[in-house]
XYZ file of C-alpha atoms in Angstrom:
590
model
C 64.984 132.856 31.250
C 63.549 129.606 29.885
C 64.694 126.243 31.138
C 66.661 124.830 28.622
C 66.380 121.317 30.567
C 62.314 121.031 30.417
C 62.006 123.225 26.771
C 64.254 119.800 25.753
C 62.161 117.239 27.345
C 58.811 118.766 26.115
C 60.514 118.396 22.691
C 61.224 115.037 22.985
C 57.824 114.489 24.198
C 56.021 116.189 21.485
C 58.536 114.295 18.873
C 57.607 111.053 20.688
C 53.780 111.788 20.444
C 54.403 113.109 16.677
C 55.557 109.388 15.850
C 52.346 107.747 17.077
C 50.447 109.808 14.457
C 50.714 107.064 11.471
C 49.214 104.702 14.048
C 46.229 106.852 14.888
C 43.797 103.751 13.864
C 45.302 101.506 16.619
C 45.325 104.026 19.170
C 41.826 104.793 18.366
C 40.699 101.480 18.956
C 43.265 101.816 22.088
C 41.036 104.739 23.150
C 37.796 103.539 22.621
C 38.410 100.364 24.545
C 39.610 102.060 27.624
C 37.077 104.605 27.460
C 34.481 101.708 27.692
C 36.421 99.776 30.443
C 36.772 102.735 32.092
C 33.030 103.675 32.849
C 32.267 100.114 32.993
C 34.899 100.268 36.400
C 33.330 104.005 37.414
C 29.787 102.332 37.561
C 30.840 99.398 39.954
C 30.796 101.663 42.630
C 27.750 103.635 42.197
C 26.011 100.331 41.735
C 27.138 98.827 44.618
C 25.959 101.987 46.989
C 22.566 101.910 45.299
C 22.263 98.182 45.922
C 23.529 98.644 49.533
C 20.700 101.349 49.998
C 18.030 99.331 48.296
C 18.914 96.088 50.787
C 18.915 98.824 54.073
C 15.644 100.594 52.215
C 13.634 96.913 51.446
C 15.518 94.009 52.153
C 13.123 91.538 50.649
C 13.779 93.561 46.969
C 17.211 92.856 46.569
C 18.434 89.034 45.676
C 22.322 89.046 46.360
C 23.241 86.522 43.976
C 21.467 88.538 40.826
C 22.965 91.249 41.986
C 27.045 89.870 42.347
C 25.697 87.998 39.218
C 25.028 91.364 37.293
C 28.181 92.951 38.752
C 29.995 90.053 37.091
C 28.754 90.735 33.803
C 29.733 94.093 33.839
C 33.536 93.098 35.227
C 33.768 90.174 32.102
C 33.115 92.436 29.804
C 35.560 95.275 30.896
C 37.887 92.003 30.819
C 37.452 91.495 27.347
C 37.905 95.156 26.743
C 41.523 95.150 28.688
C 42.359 92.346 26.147
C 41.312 94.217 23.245
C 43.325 97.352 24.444
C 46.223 95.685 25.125
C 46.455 94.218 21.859
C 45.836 97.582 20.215
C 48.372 99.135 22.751
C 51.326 96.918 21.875
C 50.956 96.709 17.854
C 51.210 100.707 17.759
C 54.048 100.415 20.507
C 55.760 97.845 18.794
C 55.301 99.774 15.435
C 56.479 103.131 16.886
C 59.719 101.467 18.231
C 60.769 99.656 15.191
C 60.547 102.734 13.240
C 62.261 105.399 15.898
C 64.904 102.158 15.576
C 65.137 102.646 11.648
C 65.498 106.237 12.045
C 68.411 106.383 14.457
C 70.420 103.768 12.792
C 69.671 105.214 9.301
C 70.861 108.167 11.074
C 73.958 106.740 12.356
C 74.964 105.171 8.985
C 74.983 108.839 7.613
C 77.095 110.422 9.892
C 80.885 111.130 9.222
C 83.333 109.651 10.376
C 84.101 111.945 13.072
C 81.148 110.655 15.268
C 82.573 107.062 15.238
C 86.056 108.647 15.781
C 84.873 110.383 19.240
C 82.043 108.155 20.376
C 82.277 104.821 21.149
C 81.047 101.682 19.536
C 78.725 100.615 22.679
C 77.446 104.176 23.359
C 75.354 103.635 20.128
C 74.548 100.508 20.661
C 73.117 101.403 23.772
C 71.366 104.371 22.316
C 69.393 101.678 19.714
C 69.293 99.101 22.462
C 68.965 99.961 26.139
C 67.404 103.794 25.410
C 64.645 102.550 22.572
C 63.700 100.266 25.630
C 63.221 102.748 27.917
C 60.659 104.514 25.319
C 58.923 101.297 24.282
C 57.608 100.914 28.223
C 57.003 104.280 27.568
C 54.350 104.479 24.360
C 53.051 101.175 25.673
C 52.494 100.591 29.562
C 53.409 103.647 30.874
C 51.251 105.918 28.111
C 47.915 103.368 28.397
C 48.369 103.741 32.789
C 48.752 107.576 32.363
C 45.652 107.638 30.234
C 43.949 105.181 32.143
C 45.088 106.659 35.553
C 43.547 110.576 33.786
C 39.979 108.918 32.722
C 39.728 107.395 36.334
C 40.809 109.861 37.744
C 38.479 112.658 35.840
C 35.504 110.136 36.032
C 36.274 109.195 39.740
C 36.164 113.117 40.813
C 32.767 113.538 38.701
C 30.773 111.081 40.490
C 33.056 112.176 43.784
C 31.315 115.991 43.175
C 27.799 114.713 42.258
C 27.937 112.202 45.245
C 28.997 114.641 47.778
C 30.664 118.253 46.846
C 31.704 118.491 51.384
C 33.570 115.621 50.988
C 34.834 116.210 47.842
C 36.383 119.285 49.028
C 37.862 117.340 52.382
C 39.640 114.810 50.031
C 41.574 117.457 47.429
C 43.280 118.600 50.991
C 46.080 115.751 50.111
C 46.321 116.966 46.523
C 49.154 119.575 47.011
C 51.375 117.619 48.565
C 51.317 115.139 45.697
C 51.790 117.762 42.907
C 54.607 118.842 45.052
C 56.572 115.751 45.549
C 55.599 114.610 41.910
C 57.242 117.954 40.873
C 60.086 117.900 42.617
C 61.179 114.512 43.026
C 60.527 113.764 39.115
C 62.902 116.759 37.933
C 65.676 114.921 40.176
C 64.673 111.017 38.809
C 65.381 111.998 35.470
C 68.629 113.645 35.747
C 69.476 110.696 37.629
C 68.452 108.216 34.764
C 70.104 110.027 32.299
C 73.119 109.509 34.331
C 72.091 105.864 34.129
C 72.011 105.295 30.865
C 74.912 107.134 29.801
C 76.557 104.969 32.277
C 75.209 102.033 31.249
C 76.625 103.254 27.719
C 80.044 103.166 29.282
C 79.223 99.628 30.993
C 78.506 98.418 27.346
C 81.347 99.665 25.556
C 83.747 98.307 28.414
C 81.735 94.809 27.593
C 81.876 95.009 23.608
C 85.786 96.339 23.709
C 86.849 93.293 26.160
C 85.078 90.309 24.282
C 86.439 91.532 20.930
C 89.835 91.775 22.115
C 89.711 88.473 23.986
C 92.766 86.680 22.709
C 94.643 89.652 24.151
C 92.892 89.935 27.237
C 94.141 86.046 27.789
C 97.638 86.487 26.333
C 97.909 89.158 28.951
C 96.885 87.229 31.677
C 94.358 89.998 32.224
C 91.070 88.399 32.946
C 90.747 89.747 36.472
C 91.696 92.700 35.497
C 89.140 93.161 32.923
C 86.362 91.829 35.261
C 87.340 94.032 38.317
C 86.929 97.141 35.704
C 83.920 95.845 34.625
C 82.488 95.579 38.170
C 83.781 99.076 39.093
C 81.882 100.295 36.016
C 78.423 98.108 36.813
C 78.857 99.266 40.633
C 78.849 102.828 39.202
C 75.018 102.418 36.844
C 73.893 100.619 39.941
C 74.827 103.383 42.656
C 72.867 105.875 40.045
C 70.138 103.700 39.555
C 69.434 103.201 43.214
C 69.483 106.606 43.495
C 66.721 107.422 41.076
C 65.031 104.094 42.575
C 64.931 105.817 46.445
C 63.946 109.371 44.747
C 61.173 107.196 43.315
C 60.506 105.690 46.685
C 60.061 108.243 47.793
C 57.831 110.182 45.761
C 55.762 107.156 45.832
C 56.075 107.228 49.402
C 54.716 110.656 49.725
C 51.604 110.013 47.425
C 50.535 106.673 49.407
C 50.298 108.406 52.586
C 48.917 111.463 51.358
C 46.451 109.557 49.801
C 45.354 107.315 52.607
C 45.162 110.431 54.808
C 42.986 112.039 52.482
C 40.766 108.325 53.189
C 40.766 108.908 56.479
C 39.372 112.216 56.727
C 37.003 111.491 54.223
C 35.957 108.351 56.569
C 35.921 110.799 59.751
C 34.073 113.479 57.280
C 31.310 110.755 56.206
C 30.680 109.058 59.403
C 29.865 112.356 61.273
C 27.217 113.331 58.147
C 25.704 109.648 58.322
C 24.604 110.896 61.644
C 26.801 109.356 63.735
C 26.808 109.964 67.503
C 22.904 111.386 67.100
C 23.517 114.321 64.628
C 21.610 114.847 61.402
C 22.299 112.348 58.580
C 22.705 113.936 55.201
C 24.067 110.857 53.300
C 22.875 107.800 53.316
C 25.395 104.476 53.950
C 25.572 103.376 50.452
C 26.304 106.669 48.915
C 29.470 107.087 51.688
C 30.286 103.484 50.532
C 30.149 104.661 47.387
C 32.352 107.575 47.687
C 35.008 105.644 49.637
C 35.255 103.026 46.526
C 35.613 106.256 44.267
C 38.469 107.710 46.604
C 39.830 104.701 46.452
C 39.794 104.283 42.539
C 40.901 108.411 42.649
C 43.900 108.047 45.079
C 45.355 104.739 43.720
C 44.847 106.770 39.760
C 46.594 109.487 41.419
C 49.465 107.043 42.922
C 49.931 105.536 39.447
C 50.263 109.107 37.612
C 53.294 109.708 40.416
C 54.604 106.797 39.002
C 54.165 107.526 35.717
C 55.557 110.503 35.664
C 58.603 109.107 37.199
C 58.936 106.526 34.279
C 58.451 109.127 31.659
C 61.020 111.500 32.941
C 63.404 108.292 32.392
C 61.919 107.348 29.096
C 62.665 111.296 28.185
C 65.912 111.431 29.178
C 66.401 109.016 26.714
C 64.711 110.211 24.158
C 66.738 112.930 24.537
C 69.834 110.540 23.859
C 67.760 109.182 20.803
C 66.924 112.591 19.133
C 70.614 114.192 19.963
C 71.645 111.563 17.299
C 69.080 111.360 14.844
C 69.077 115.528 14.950
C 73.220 115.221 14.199
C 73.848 116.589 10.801
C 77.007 115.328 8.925
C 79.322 118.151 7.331
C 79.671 115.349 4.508
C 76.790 115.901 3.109
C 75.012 113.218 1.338
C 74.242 115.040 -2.002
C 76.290 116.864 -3.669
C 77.009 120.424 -3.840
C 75.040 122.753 -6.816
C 72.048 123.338 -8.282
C 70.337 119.302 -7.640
C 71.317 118.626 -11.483
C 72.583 115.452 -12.806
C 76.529 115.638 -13.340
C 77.710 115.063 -16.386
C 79.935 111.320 -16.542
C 83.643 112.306 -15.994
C 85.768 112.049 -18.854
C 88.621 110.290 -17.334
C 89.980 109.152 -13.872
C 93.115 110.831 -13.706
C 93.087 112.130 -9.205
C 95.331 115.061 -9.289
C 96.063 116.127 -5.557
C 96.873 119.604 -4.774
C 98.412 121.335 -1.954
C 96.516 119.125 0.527
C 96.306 119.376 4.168
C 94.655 117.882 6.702
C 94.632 116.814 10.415
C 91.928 114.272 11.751
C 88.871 116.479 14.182
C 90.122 114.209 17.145
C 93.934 115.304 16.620
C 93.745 118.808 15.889
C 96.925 119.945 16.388
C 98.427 117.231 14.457
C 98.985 117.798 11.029
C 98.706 114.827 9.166
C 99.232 115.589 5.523
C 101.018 119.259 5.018
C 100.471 120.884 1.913
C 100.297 117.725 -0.452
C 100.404 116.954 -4.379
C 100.796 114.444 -6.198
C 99.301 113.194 -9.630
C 98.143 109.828 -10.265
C 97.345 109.226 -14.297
C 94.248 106.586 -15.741
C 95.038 103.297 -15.930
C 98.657 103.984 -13.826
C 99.965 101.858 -10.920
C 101.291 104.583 -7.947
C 102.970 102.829 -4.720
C 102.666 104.961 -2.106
C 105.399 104.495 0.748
C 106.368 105.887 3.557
C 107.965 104.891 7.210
C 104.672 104.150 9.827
C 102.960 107.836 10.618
C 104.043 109.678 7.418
C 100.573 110.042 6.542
C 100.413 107.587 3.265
C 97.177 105.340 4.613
C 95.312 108.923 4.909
C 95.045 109.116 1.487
C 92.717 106.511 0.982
C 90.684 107.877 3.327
C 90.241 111.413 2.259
C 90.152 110.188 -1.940
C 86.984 108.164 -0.791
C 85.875 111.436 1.384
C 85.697 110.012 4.404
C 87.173 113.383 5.527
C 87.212 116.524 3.703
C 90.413 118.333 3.930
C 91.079 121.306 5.706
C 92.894 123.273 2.322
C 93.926 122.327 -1.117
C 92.022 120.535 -3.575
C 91.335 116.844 -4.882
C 90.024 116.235 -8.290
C 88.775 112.871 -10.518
C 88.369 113.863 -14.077
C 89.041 117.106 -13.545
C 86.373 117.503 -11.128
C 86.443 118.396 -7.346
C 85.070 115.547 -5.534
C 82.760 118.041 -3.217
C 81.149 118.250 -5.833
C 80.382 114.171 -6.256
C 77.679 113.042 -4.184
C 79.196 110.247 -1.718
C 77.783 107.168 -3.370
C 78.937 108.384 -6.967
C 82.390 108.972 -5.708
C 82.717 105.668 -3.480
C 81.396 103.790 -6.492
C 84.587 105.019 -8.556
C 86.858 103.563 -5.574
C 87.538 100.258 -3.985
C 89.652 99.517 -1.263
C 91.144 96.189 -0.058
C 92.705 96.897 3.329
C 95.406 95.470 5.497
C 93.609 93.899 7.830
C 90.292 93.272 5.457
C 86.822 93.526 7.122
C 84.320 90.319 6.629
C 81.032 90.540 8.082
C 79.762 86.988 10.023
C 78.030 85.823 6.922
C 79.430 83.321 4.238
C 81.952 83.432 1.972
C 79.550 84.175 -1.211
C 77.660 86.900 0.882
C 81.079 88.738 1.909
C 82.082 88.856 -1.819
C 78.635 89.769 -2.972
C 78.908 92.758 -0.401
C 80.749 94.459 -3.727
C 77.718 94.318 -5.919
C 74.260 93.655 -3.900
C 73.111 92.833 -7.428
C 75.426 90.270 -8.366
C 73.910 86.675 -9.076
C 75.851 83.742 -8.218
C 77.513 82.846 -11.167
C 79.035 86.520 -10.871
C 80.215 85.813 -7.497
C 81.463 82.803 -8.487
C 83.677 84.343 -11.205
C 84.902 86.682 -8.864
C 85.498 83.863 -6.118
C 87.747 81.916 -8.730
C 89.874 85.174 -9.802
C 90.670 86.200 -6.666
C 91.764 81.943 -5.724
C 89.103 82.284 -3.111
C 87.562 79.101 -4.471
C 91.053 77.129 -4.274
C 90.546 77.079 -0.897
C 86.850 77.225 0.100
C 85.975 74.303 -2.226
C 87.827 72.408 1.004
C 84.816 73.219 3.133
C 81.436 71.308 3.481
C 79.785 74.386 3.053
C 81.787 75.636 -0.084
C 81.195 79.251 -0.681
C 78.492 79.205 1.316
C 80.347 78.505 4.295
C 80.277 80.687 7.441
C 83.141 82.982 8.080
C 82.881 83.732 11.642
C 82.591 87.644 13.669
C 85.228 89.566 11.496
C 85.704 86.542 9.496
C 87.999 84.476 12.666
C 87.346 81.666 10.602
C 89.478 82.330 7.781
C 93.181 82.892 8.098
C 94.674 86.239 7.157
C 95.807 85.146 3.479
C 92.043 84.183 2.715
C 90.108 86.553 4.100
C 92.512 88.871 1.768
C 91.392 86.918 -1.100
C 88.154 87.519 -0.392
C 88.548 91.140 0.293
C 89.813 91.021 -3.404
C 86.953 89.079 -4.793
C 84.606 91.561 -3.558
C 86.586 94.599 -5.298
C 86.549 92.560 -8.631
C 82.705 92.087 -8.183
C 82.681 95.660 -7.735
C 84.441 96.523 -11.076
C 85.429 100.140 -9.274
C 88.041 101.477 -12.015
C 89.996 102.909 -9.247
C 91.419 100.838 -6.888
C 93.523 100.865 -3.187
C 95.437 98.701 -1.797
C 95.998 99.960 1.909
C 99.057 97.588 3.211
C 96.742 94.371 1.815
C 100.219 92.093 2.085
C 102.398 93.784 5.078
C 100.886 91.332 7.367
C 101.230 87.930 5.202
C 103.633 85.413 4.978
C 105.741 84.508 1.952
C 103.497 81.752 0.967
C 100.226 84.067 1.747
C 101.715 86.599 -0.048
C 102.586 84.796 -3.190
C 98.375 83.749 -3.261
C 97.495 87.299 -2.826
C 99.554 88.643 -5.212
C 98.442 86.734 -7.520
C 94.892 87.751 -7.003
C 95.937 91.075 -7.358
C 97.160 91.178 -10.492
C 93.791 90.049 -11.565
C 92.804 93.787 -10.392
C 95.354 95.547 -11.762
C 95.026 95.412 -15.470
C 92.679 98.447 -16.926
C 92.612 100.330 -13.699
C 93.773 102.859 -11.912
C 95.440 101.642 -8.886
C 97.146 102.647 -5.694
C 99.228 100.371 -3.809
C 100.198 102.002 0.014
C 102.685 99.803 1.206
C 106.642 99.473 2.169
C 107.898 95.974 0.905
C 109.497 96.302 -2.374
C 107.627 92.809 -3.450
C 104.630 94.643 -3.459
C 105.788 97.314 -5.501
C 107.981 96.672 -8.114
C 105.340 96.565 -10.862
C 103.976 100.393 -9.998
C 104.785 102.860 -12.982
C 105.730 105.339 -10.529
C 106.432 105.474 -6.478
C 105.618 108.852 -4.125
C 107.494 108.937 -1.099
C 105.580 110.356 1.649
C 107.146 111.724 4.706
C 105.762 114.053 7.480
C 102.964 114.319 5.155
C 104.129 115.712 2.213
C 105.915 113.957 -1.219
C 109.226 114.427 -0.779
C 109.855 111.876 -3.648
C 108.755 110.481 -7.087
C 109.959 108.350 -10.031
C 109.708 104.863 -11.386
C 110.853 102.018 -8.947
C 114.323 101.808 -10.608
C 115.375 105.734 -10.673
C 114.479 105.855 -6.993
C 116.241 102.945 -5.861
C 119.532 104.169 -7.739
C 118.562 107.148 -5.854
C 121.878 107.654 -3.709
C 121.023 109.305 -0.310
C 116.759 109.575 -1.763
C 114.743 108.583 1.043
C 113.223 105.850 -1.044
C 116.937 104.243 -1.093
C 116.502 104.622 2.397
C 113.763 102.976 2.893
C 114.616 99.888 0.605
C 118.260 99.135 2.272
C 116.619 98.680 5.754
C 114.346 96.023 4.715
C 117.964 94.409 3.305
């Protein structure tokens, strides 16, 4: 039976090697420089014996400084081809990386929601960060050394063979034991790194969940706390890592002395066929002192492929990581079902709702909505309530198919929206949410985020509708001025209005409001109201929310509870409603 553990790491090998194809030119010139370095480095020695012969031969031929200066010739110009390779070596590195990059966070922007629900935020981070690291050492030092350490090698045991095929054959006697520990020790360092670095991913995610929740952290008193986890979980990578770092200690280990022994015998070898002690000499000085320089270059080629091949098996165990993401496939699928024709436009925007249920893939036995339907006409205003749980902020979430839904249907126009692509259907919808999300950019380049197109007259427009401008014309910076990570900058009432300027820019003909006042005060409130109406008018909107301020205007209210409408009417009907759960609702916010 196959091992499933190497048939993955020779995949993520080959994939790794597939990538360097588009930079085939630079790894040409790579090649070619090495090459040349490399026999410029397996001549020294053989020089250097022939010289030593041709000083013990005729002493009076050989001038030592023409010869050291001819030696130094040969070294400056296997100097200039190191540069050369290098610089060859690390644009296709640096090229390989940034695109494996691209393709794993392309990848991660495509996947449902369902990944981000189950993995965590610094898991993926690590995966684009800490892993991609791991692989760039790879395809740059660690690929040019293995290469390097194979030409040496191959070129060391050629002249090794013509030189002398006895000792030859006395120094592959500490070959096995290499192979052996490379083998087994390398199979151990990278199940050990793998360990690492999905530790590490649980070190980061610690990190990135304690700075973002800071103000908590302090208003807990809980700083100690936080840092004594923290240590616990750094303790942990570096117990694993030290692990892998003795494993590779001693595989190294087992390579230097086998190596050395195998120079040892080879000196014990030589100096007995030099003659030595009144035999027979059947190689002369500077061929032995040749073949102990190409042992030399052999073994310590030999010691850096053990080494290698320790450092790959880490760099593969995160490729693995890498690949396992990009090779994800969402169950959203980013086209549309059918036959790859353009849809014809919708005729309307009426959502009709039927006999929905659905239960999030990280709560499976919880039933969040339970056999839903509701209509919701163009151009109406629907509240949505419900008491905290009932399932009402799903809604906006599985309209803009963030989800699909485990049975029943939901239609736009008439029209199933599996059978939208994503981007058609999320251009029909706009959200502004309770609490609104700002990226740490300015205040013109959060609002522009709802139409990349938009010039800045457009945004603007849509700054002044919203009464963003009422309050950022205050700053030095205007609209241009910085909001801050998750917009900390702004208080909650403006980063709302902002959040609303971006859906006007967007001009979505369907729009949600998920909550957007719940958290205000009066005077916040009032603002954002205010900004909202600005939204309303020609649109088919959804307010999800509980305070009857926020929905009085809405045409008609649905009353959600344990996910299902148990309720619906105009504002006024429901209210007079005695014993409706929407009277219910209204006299305990009295």
């Amino acid at each position: 039976m196959p091992d499933d553990s190497s048939s993955s790491s020779s995949s993520s090998t080959l994939r790794l090697l597939e990538l360097a194809k588009p930079q085939k030119k630079l790894l040409a010139g790579a090649f070619a420089t090495l090459s040349l370095t490399s026999s410029v480095t397996l001549s020294f020695p053989f020089l250097v014996g022939k010289i030593i012969d041709s000083a013990i031969d005729n002493p009076t031929m050989v001038d030592p400084t023409y010869a050291a200066a001819g030696l130094f010739g040969m070294i400056s110009a296997a100097g200039a081809g190191v540069v050369a390779r290098q610089i060859f070596l690390t644009k296709a590195g640096e090229n390989i990386v940034a695109e494996l990059r691209s393709d794993l966070f392309r990848s991660v922007l495509r996947q449902d929601n369902s990944l981000f629900d189950q993995t965590r935020t610094g898991d993926i981070i690590t995966r684009l960060t800490s892993d991609i690291s791991l692989i760039q050492t790879a395809l740059t030092t660690e690929i040019l050394n293995a290469t390097r350490a194979v030409l040496m090698s191959v070129g060391g045991v050629s002249f090794l063979l013509v030189t002398s095929p006895t000792l030859t054959l006395v120094s592959c006697l500490s070959l096995p034991p290499i192979f052996v520990s490379a083998k087994y020790f390398g199979k151990k360092i990278k199940a050990l790194q793998t360990t690492v670095q999905s530790d590490l991913a649980k070190t980061t995610v610690k990190a990135e969940e304690v700075i973002s929740q800071i103000k908590t952290v302090r208003s807990f008193n809980a700083e100690s706390f936080e840092a004594e986890a923290y240590k616990s979980r750094t303790q942990t990578v570096r117990d694993r890592a030290i692990e892998a770092g003795v494993k590779g200690a001693y595989l190294d280990g087992t390579v230097h002395v086998a190596a050395n022994a195998g120079l040892l015998c080879i000196l014990a070898v030589g100096g007995n066929m030099l003659g030595v002690g009144g035999g027979t000499a059947v190689i002369t000085p500077g061929e032995l002192a040749s073949f102990l320089m190409y042992s030399v270059f052999v073994a310590g080629n030999v010691s850096a492929l053990s080494t290698v091949y320790g450092s790959l098996q880490k760099s593969t165990g995160a490729a693995e990581r890498i690949f396992e993401l990009i090779d994800q496939q969402p169950t959203i699928m980013t086209a549309a079902k059918g036959n790859g024709q353009p849809h014809d436009p919708l005729k309307n925007n009426d959502i009709v709702l039927k006999n929905v249920s659905f239960n999030y893939p990280t709560r499976q036995k919880y039933e969040v909505l339970s056999n839903l339907s509701l209509e919701l006409p163009q151009g109406s205003h629907t509240a949505i309530v419900g008491s905290s749980g009932s399932g009402k902020s799903t809604i906006s979430q599985i309209l803009l198919r963030l989800y699909d839904v485990n049975s029943g249907s939901i239609t736009i126009g008439g029209r199933s929206i599996r059978e939208l692509p994503p981007e058609t259907l999320r251009d029909l919808i706009s959200v502004v949410q309770q609490e609104p999300v700002l990226f740490s950019s300015s205040i013109a380049d959060n609002i522009r985020y709802g139409n990349l197109e938009a010039s800045e007259e457009e945004v603007y427009e849509a700054a002044k509708s919203a009464n963003v401008t009422d309050f950022a014309e205050t700053f030095p910076d205007k609209l241009d001025t910085l909001v801050g990570e998750k917009g900390v900058q702004l208080s909650g009432g403006q980063k709302q209005r902002v959040a609303i300027a971006r859906v006007l820019l967007r001009n979505s003909p369907i729009v949600i409001f998920d909550e957007a006042t719940s958290a205000l005060d009066a005077e916040s409130e009032f603002l954002v109201t205010k900004a909202i109406e600005q939204i309303v008018e020609g649109r088919t909107v959804i307010s999800i929310a509980h305070r009857l301020s926020t929905i009085r205007k809405a045409q008609q209210v649905a009353v959600i509870e344990n996910g299902a409408v148990v309720e619906v009417g105009n504002v006024k009907d429901l209210i007079n409603l005695e014993g409706g759960k929407f009277n219910e609702l209204i006299q305990r916010q009295r």
